[in-house]
PDB file of C-alpha atoms in Angstrom:
ATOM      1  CA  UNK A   7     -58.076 -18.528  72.003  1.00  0.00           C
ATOM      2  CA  UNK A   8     -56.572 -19.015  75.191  1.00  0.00           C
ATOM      3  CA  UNK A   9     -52.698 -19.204  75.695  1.00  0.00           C
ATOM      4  CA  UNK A  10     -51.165 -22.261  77.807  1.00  0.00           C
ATOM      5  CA  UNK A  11     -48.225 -21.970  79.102  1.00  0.00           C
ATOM      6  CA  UNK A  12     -47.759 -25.731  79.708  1.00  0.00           C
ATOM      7  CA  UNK A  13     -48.955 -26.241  76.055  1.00  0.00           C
ATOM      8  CA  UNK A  14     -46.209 -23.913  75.228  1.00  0.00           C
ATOM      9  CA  UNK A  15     -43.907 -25.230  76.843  1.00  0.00           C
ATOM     10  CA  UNK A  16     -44.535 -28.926  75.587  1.00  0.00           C
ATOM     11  CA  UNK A  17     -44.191 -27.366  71.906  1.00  0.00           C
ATOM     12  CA  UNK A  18     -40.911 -25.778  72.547  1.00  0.00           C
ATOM     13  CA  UNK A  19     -39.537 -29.136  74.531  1.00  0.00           C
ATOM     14  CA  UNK A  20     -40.743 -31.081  71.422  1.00  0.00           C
ATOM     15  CA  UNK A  21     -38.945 -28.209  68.764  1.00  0.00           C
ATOM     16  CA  UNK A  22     -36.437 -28.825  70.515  1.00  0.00           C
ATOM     17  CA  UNK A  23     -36.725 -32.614  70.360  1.00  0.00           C
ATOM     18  CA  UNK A  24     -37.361 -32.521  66.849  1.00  0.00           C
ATOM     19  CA  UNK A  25     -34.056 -30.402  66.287  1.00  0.00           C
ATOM     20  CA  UNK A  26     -31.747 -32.537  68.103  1.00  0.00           C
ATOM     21  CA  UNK A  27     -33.181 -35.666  65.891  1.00  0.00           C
ATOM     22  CA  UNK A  28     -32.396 -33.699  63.041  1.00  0.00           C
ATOM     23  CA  UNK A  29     -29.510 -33.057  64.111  1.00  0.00           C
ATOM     24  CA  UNK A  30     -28.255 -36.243  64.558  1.00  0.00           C
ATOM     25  CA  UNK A  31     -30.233 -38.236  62.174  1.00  0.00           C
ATOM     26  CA  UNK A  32     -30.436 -36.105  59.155  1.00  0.00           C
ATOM     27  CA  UNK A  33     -28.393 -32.822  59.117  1.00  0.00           C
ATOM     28  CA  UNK A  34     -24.795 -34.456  60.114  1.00  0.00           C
ATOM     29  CA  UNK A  35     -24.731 -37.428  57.243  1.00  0.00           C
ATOM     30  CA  UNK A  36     -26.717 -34.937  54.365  1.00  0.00           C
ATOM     31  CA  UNK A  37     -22.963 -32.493  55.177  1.00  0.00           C
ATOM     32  CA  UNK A  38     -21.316 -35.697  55.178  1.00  0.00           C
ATOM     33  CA  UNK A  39     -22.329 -36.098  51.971  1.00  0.00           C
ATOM     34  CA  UNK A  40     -21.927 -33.267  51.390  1.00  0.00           C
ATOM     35  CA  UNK A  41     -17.916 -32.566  52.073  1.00  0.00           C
ATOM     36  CA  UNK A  42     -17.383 -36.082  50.805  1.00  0.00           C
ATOM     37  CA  UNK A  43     -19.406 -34.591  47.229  1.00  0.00           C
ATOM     38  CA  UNK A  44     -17.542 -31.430  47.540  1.00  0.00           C
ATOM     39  CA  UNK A  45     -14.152 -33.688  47.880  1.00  0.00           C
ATOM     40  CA  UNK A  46     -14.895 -35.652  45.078  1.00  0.00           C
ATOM     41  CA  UNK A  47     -15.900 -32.293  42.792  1.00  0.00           C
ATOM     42  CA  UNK A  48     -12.394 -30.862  43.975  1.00  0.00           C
ATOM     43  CA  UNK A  49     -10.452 -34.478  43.112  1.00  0.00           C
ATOM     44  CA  UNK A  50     -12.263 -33.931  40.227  1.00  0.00           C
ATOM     45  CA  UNK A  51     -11.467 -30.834  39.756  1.00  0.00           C
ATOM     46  CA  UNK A  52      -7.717 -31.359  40.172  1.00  0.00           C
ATOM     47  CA  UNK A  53      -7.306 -34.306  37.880  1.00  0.00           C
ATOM     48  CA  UNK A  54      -9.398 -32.284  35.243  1.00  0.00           C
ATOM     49  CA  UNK A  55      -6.902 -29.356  35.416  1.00  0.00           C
ATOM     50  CA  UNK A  56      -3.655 -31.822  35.631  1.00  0.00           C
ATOM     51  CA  UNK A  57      -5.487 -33.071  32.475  1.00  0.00           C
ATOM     52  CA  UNK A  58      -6.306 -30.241  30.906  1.00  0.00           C
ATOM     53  CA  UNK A  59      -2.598 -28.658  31.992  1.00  0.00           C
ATOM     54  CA  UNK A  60      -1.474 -32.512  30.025  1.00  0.00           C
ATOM     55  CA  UNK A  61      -3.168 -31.776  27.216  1.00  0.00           C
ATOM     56  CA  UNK A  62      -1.593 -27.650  27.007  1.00  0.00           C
ATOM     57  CA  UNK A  63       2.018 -29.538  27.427  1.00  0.00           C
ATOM     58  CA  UNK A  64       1.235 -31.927  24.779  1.00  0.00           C
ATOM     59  CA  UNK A  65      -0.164 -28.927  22.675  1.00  0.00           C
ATOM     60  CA  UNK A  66       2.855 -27.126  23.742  1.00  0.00           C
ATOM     61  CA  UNK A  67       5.181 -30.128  22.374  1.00  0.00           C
ATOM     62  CA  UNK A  68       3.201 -30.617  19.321  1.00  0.00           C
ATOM     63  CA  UNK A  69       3.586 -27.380  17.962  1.00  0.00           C
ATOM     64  CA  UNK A  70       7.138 -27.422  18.927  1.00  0.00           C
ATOM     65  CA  UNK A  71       7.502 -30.217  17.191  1.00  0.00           C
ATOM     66  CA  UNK A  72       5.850 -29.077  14.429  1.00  0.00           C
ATOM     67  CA  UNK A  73       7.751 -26.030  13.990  1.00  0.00           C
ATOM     68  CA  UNK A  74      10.736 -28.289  14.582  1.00  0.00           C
ATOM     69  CA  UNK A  75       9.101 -30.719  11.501  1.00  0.00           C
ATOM     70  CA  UNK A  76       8.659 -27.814   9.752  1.00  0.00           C
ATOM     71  CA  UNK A  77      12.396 -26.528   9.530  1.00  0.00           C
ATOM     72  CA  UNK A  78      13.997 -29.920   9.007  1.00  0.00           C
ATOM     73  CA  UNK A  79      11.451 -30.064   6.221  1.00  0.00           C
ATOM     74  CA  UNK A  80      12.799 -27.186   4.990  1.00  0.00           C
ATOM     75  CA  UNK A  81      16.082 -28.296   5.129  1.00  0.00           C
ATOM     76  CA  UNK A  82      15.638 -31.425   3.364  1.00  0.00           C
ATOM     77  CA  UNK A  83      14.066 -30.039   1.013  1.00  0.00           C
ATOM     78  CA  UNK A  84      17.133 -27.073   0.556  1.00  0.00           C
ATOM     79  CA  UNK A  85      19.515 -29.840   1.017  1.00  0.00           C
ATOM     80  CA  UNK A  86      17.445 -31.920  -1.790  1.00  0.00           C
ATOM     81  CA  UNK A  87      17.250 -28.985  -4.336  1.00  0.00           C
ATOM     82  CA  UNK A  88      20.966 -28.366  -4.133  1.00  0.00           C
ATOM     83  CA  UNK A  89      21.458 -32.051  -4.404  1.00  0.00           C
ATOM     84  CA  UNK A  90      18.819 -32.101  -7.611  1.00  0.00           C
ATOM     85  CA  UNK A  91      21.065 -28.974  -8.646  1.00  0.00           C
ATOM     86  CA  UNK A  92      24.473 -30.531  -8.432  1.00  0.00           C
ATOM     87  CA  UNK A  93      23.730 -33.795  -9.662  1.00  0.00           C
ATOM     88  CA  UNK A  94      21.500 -31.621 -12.991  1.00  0.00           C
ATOM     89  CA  UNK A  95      24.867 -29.955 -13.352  1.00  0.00           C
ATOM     90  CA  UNK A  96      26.847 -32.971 -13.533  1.00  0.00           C
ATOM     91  CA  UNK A  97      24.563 -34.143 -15.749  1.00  0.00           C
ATOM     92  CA  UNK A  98      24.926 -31.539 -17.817  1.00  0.00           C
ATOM     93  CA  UNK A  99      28.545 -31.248 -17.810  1.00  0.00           C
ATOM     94  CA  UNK A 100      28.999 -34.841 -19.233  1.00  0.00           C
ATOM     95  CA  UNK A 101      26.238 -34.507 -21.723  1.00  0.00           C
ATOM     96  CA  UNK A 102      28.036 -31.505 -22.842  1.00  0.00           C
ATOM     97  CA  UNK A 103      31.413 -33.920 -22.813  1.00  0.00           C
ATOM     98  CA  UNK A 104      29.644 -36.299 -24.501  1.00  0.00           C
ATOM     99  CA  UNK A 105      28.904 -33.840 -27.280  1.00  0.00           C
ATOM    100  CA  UNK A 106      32.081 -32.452 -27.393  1.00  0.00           C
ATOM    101  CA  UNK A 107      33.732 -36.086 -27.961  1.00  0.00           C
ATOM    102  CA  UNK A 108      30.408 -37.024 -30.308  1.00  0.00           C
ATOM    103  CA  UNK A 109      31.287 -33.753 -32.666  1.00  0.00           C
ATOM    104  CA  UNK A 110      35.138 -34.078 -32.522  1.00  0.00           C
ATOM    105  CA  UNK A 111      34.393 -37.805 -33.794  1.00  0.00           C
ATOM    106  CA  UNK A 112      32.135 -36.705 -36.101  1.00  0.00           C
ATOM    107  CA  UNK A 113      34.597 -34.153 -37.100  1.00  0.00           C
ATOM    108  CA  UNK A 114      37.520 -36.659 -37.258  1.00  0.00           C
ATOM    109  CA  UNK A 115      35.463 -38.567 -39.118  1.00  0.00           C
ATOM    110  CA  UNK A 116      34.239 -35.775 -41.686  1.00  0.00           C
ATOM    111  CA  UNK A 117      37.703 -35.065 -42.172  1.00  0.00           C
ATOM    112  CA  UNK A 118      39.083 -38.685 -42.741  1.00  0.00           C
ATOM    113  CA  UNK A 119      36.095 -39.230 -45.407  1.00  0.00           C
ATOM    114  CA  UNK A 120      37.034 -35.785 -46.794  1.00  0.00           C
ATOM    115  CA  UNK A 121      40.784 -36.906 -46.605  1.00  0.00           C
ATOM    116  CA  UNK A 122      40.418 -40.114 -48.376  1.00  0.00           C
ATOM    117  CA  UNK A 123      38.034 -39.130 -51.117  1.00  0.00           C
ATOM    118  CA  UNK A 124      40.640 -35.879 -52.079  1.00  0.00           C
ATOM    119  CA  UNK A 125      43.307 -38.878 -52.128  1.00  0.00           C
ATOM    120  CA  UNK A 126      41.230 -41.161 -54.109  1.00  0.00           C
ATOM    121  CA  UNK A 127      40.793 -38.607 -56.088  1.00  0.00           C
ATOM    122  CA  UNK A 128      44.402 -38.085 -56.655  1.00  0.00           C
ATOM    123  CA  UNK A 129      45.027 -41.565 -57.298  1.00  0.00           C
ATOM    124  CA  UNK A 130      42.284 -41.592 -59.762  1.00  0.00           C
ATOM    125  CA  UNK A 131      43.644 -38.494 -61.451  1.00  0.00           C
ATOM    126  CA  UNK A 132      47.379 -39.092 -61.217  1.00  0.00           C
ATOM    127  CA  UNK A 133      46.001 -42.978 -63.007  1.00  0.00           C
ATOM    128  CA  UNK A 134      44.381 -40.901 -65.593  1.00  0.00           C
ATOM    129  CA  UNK A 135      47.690 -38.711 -65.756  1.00  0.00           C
ATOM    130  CA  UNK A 136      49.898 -41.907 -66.000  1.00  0.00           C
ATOM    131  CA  UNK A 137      47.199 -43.592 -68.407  1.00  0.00           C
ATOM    132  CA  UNK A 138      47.496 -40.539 -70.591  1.00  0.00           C
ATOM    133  CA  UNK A 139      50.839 -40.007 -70.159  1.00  0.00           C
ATOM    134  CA  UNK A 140      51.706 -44.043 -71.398  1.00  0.00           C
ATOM    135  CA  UNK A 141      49.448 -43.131 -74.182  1.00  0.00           C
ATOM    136  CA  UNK A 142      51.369 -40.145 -75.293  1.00  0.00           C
ATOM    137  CA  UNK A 143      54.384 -42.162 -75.258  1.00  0.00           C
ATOM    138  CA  UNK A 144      53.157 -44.999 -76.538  1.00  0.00           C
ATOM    139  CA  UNK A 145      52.948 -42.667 -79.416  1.00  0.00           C
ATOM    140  CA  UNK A 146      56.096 -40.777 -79.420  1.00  0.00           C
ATOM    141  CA  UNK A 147      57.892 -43.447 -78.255  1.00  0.00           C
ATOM    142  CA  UNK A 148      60.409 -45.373 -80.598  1.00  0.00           C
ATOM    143  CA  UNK A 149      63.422 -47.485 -81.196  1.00  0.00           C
ATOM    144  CA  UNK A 150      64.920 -43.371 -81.110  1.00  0.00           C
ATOM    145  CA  UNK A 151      63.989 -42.874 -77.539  1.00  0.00           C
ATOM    146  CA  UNK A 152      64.937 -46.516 -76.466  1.00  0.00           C
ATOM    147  CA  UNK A 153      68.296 -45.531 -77.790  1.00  0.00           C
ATOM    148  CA  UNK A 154      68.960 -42.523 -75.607  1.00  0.00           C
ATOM    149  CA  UNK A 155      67.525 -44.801 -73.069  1.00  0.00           C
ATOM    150  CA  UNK A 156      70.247 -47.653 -73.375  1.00  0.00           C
ATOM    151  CA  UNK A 157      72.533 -44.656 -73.856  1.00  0.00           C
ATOM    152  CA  UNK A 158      71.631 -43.368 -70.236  1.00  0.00           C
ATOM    153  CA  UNK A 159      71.641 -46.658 -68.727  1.00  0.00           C
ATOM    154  CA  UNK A 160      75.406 -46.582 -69.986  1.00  0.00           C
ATOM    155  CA  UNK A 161      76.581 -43.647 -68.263  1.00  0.00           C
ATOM    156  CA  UNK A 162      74.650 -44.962 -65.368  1.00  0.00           C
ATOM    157  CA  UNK A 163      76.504 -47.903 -65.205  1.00  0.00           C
ATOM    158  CA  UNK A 164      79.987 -45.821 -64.809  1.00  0.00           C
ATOM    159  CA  UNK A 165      78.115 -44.169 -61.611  1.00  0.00           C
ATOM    160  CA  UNK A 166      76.894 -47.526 -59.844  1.00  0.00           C
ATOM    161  CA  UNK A 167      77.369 -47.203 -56.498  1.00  0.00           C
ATOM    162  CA  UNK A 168      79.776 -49.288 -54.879  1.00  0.00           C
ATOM    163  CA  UNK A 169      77.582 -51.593 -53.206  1.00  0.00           C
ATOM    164  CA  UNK A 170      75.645 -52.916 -56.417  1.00  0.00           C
ATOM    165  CA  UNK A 171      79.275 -53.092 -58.316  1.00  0.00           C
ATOM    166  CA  UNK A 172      80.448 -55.364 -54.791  1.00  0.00           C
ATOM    167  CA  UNK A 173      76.719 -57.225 -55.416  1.00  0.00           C
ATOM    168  CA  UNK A 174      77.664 -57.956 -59.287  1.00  0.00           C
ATOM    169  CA  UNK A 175      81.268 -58.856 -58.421  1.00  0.00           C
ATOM    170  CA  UNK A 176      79.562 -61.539 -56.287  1.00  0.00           C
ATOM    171  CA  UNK A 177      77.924 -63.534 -59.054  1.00  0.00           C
ATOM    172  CA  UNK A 178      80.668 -65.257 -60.531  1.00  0.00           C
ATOM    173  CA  UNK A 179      80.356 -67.435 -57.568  1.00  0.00           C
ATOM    174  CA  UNK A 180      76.397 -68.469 -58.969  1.00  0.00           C
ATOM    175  CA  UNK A 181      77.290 -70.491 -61.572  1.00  0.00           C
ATOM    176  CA  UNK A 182      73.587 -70.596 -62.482  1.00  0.00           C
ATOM    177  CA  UNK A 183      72.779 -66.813 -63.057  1.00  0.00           C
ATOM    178  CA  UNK A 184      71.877 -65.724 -66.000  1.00  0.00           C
ATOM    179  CA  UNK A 185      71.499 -61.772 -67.266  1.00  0.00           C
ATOM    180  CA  UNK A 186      68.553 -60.993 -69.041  1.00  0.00           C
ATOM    181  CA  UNK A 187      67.751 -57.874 -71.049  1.00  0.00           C
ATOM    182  CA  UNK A 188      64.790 -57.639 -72.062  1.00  0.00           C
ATOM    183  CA  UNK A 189      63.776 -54.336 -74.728  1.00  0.00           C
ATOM    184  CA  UNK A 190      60.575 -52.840 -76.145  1.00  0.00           C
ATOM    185  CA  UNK A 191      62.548 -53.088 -79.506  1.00  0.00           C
ATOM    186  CA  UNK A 192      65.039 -55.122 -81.200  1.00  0.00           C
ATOM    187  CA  UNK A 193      68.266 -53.663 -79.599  1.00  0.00           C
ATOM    188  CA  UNK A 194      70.668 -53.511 -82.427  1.00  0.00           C
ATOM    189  CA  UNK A 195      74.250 -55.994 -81.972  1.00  0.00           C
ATOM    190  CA  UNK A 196      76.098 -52.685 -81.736  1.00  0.00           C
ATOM    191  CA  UNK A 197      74.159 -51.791 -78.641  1.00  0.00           C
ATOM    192  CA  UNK A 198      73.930 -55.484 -77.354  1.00  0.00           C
ATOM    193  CA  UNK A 199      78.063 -55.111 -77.568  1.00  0.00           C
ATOM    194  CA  UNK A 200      78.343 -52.609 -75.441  1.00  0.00           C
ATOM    195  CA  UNK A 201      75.997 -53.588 -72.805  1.00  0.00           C
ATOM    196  CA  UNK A 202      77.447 -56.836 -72.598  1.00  0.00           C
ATOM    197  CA  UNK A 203      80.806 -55.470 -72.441  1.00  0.00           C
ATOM    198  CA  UNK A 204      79.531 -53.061 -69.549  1.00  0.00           C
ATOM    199  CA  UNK A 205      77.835 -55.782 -67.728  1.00  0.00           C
ATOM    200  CA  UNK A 206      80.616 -58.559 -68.237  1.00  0.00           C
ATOM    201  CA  UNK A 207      82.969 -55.505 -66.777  1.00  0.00           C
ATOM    202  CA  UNK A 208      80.661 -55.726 -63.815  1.00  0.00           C
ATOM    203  CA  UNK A 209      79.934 -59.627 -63.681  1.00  0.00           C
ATOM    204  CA  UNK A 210      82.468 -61.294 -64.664  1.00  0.00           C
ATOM    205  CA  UNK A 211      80.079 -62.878 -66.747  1.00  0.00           C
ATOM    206  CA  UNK A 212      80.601 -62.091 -70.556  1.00  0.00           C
ATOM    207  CA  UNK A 213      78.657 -65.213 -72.048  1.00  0.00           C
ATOM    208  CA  UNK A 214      75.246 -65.656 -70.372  1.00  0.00           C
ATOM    209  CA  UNK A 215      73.509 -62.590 -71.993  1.00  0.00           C
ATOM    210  CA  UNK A 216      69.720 -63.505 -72.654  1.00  0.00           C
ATOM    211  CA  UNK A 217      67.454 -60.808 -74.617  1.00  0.00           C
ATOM    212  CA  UNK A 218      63.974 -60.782 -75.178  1.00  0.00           C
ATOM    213  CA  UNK A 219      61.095 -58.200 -76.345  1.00  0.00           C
ATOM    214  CA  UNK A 220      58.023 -56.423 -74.204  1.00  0.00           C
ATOM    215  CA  UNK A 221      56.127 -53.962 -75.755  1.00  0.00           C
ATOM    216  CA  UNK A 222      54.412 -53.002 -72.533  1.00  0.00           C
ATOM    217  CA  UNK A 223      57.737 -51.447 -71.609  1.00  0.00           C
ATOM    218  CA  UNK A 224      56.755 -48.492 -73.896  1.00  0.00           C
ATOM    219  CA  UNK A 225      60.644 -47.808 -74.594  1.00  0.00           C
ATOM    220  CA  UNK A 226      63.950 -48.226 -72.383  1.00  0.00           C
ATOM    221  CA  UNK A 227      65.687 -51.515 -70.680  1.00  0.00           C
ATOM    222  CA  UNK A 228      64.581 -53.582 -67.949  1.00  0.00           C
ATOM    223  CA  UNK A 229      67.583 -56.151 -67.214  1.00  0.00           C
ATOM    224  CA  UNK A 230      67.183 -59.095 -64.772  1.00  0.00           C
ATOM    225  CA  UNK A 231      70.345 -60.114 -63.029  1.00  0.00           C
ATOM    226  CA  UNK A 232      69.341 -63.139 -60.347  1.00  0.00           C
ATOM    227  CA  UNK A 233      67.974 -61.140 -57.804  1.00  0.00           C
ATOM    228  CA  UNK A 234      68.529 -57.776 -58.873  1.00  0.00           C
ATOM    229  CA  UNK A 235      66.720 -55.628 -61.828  1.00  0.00           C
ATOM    230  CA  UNK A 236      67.224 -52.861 -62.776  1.00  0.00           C
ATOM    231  CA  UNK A 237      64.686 -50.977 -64.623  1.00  0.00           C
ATOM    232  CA  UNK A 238      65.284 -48.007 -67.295  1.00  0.00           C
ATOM    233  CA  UNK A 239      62.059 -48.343 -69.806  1.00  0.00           C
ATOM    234  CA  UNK A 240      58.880 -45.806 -69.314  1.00  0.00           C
ATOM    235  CA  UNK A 241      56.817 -48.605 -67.841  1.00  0.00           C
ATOM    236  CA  UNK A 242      58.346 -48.372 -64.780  1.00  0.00           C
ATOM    237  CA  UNK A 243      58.962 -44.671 -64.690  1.00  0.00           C
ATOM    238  CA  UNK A 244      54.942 -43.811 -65.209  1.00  0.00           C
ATOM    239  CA  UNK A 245      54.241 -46.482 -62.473  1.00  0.00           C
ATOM    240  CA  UNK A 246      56.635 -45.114 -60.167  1.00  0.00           C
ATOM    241  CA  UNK A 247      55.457 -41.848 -60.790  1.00  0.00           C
ATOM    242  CA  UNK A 248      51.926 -42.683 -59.678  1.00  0.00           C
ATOM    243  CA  UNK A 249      53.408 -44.615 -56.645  1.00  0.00           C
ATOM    244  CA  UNK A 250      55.406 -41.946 -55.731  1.00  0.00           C
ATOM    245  CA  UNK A 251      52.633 -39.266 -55.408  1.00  0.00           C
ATOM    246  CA  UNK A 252      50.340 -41.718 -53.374  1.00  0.00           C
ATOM    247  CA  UNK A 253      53.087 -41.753 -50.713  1.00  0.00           C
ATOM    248  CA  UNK A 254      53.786 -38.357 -50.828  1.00  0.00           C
ATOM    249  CA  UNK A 255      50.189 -38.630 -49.238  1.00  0.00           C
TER     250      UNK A 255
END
């Protein structure tokens, strides 16, 4: 092979033709591309990291606020167990009131039952007592004993207080009065004579005497004056006796 220098020289004149065409048709737009690719990669790049430091800020917050969730929970839930606590306590507290006032009713009550069926038993065994009692004198009783009763009433009469002798001085003024004396047995005259002279001392009244019989009086007096009686039999003393002890209640 033979070199030729003109030959050679045409192929480096058209290298070199073939590089500048290159150059300006090919290699210039391809790092055009390319710096415009690398540009975009790096805008990329940056909006992926502002993302990405986004998303650690939001991460950041979150678990801030989560911690932050946390505590308040924990709070609430403190302040809601006290709450749960106090209000159990009040709860308590008043049921144990409650019970209190339930079993000092119940006590009251106990006690008032207990109370009233010791006094009715009372009254059911000072009855009996007075029932028995009117029955024993029933028994011993006699125009004797209704004797020493009139007797008593008597002497009574000489200690009347002043107020019932002012009260009997009064009835002369009711013409239509009448004094009755009424017996468990026949009083004899000599005992009629003396009462009447006792009460006509007192009244004023020596001629309106009206006598009658009871049995039920067991023995003793009862006389009836208008308005005022006064009572000396065993009748009246049993019953009294019985009323006396239920108010001594």
């Amino acid at each position: 092979m033979v070199f030729n220098f003109t030959t050679f020289a045409l192929e480096i004149i058209n290298f070199l033709i073939l590089i500048w065409i290159l150059q300006r048709l090919f290699y210039k737009p391809v790092l055009a591309v390319i710096a415009r690719r690398k540009q975009h990669i790096d805008q990329t790049l940056a909006e992926a990291q502002k993302l990405r430091n986004e998303a650690e800020d939001l991460r950041q917050r979150y678990e801030n606020r989560q911690n932050e969730w946390e505590q308040e929970k924990q709070a609430a839930f403190g302040a809601l167990r006290r709450e749960i606590e106090a209000e159990r306590k009040t709860q308590m507290d008043q049921l144990q009131a409650d019970l209190e006032q339930e079993r000092q009713k119940a006590k009251v009550i106990l006690s008032r039952q207990r109370h009233d069926i010791q006094r009715q038993a009372e009254e059911k065994a000072l009855q009996n007592g007075a029932r028995f009692a009117g029955l024993v004198l029933r028994q011993a009783a006699g125009p004797e004993l209704e004797a020493r009763l009139c007797a008593m009433v008597l002497e009574h009469f000489n200690d009347l207080p002043e107020e019932c002798r002012r009260c009997l001085k009064m009835l002369d003024t009711e013409k239509s009065v009448s004094i009755h004396i009424t017996s468990a047995y026949p009083l004899p005259d000599e005992l009629r004579q003396k009462l009447e002279q006792k009460l006509g001392a007192l009244t004023n009244r020596p001629d309106v005497f009206h006598y009658a019989q009871d049995a039920g009086l067991i023995a003793g007096l009862r006389i009836d004056i208008g308005a005022w009686v006064l009572h000396a039999n065993l009748q009246h003393e049993l019953a009294g006796f019985a009323e006396i002890a239920h108010e001594s209640d």
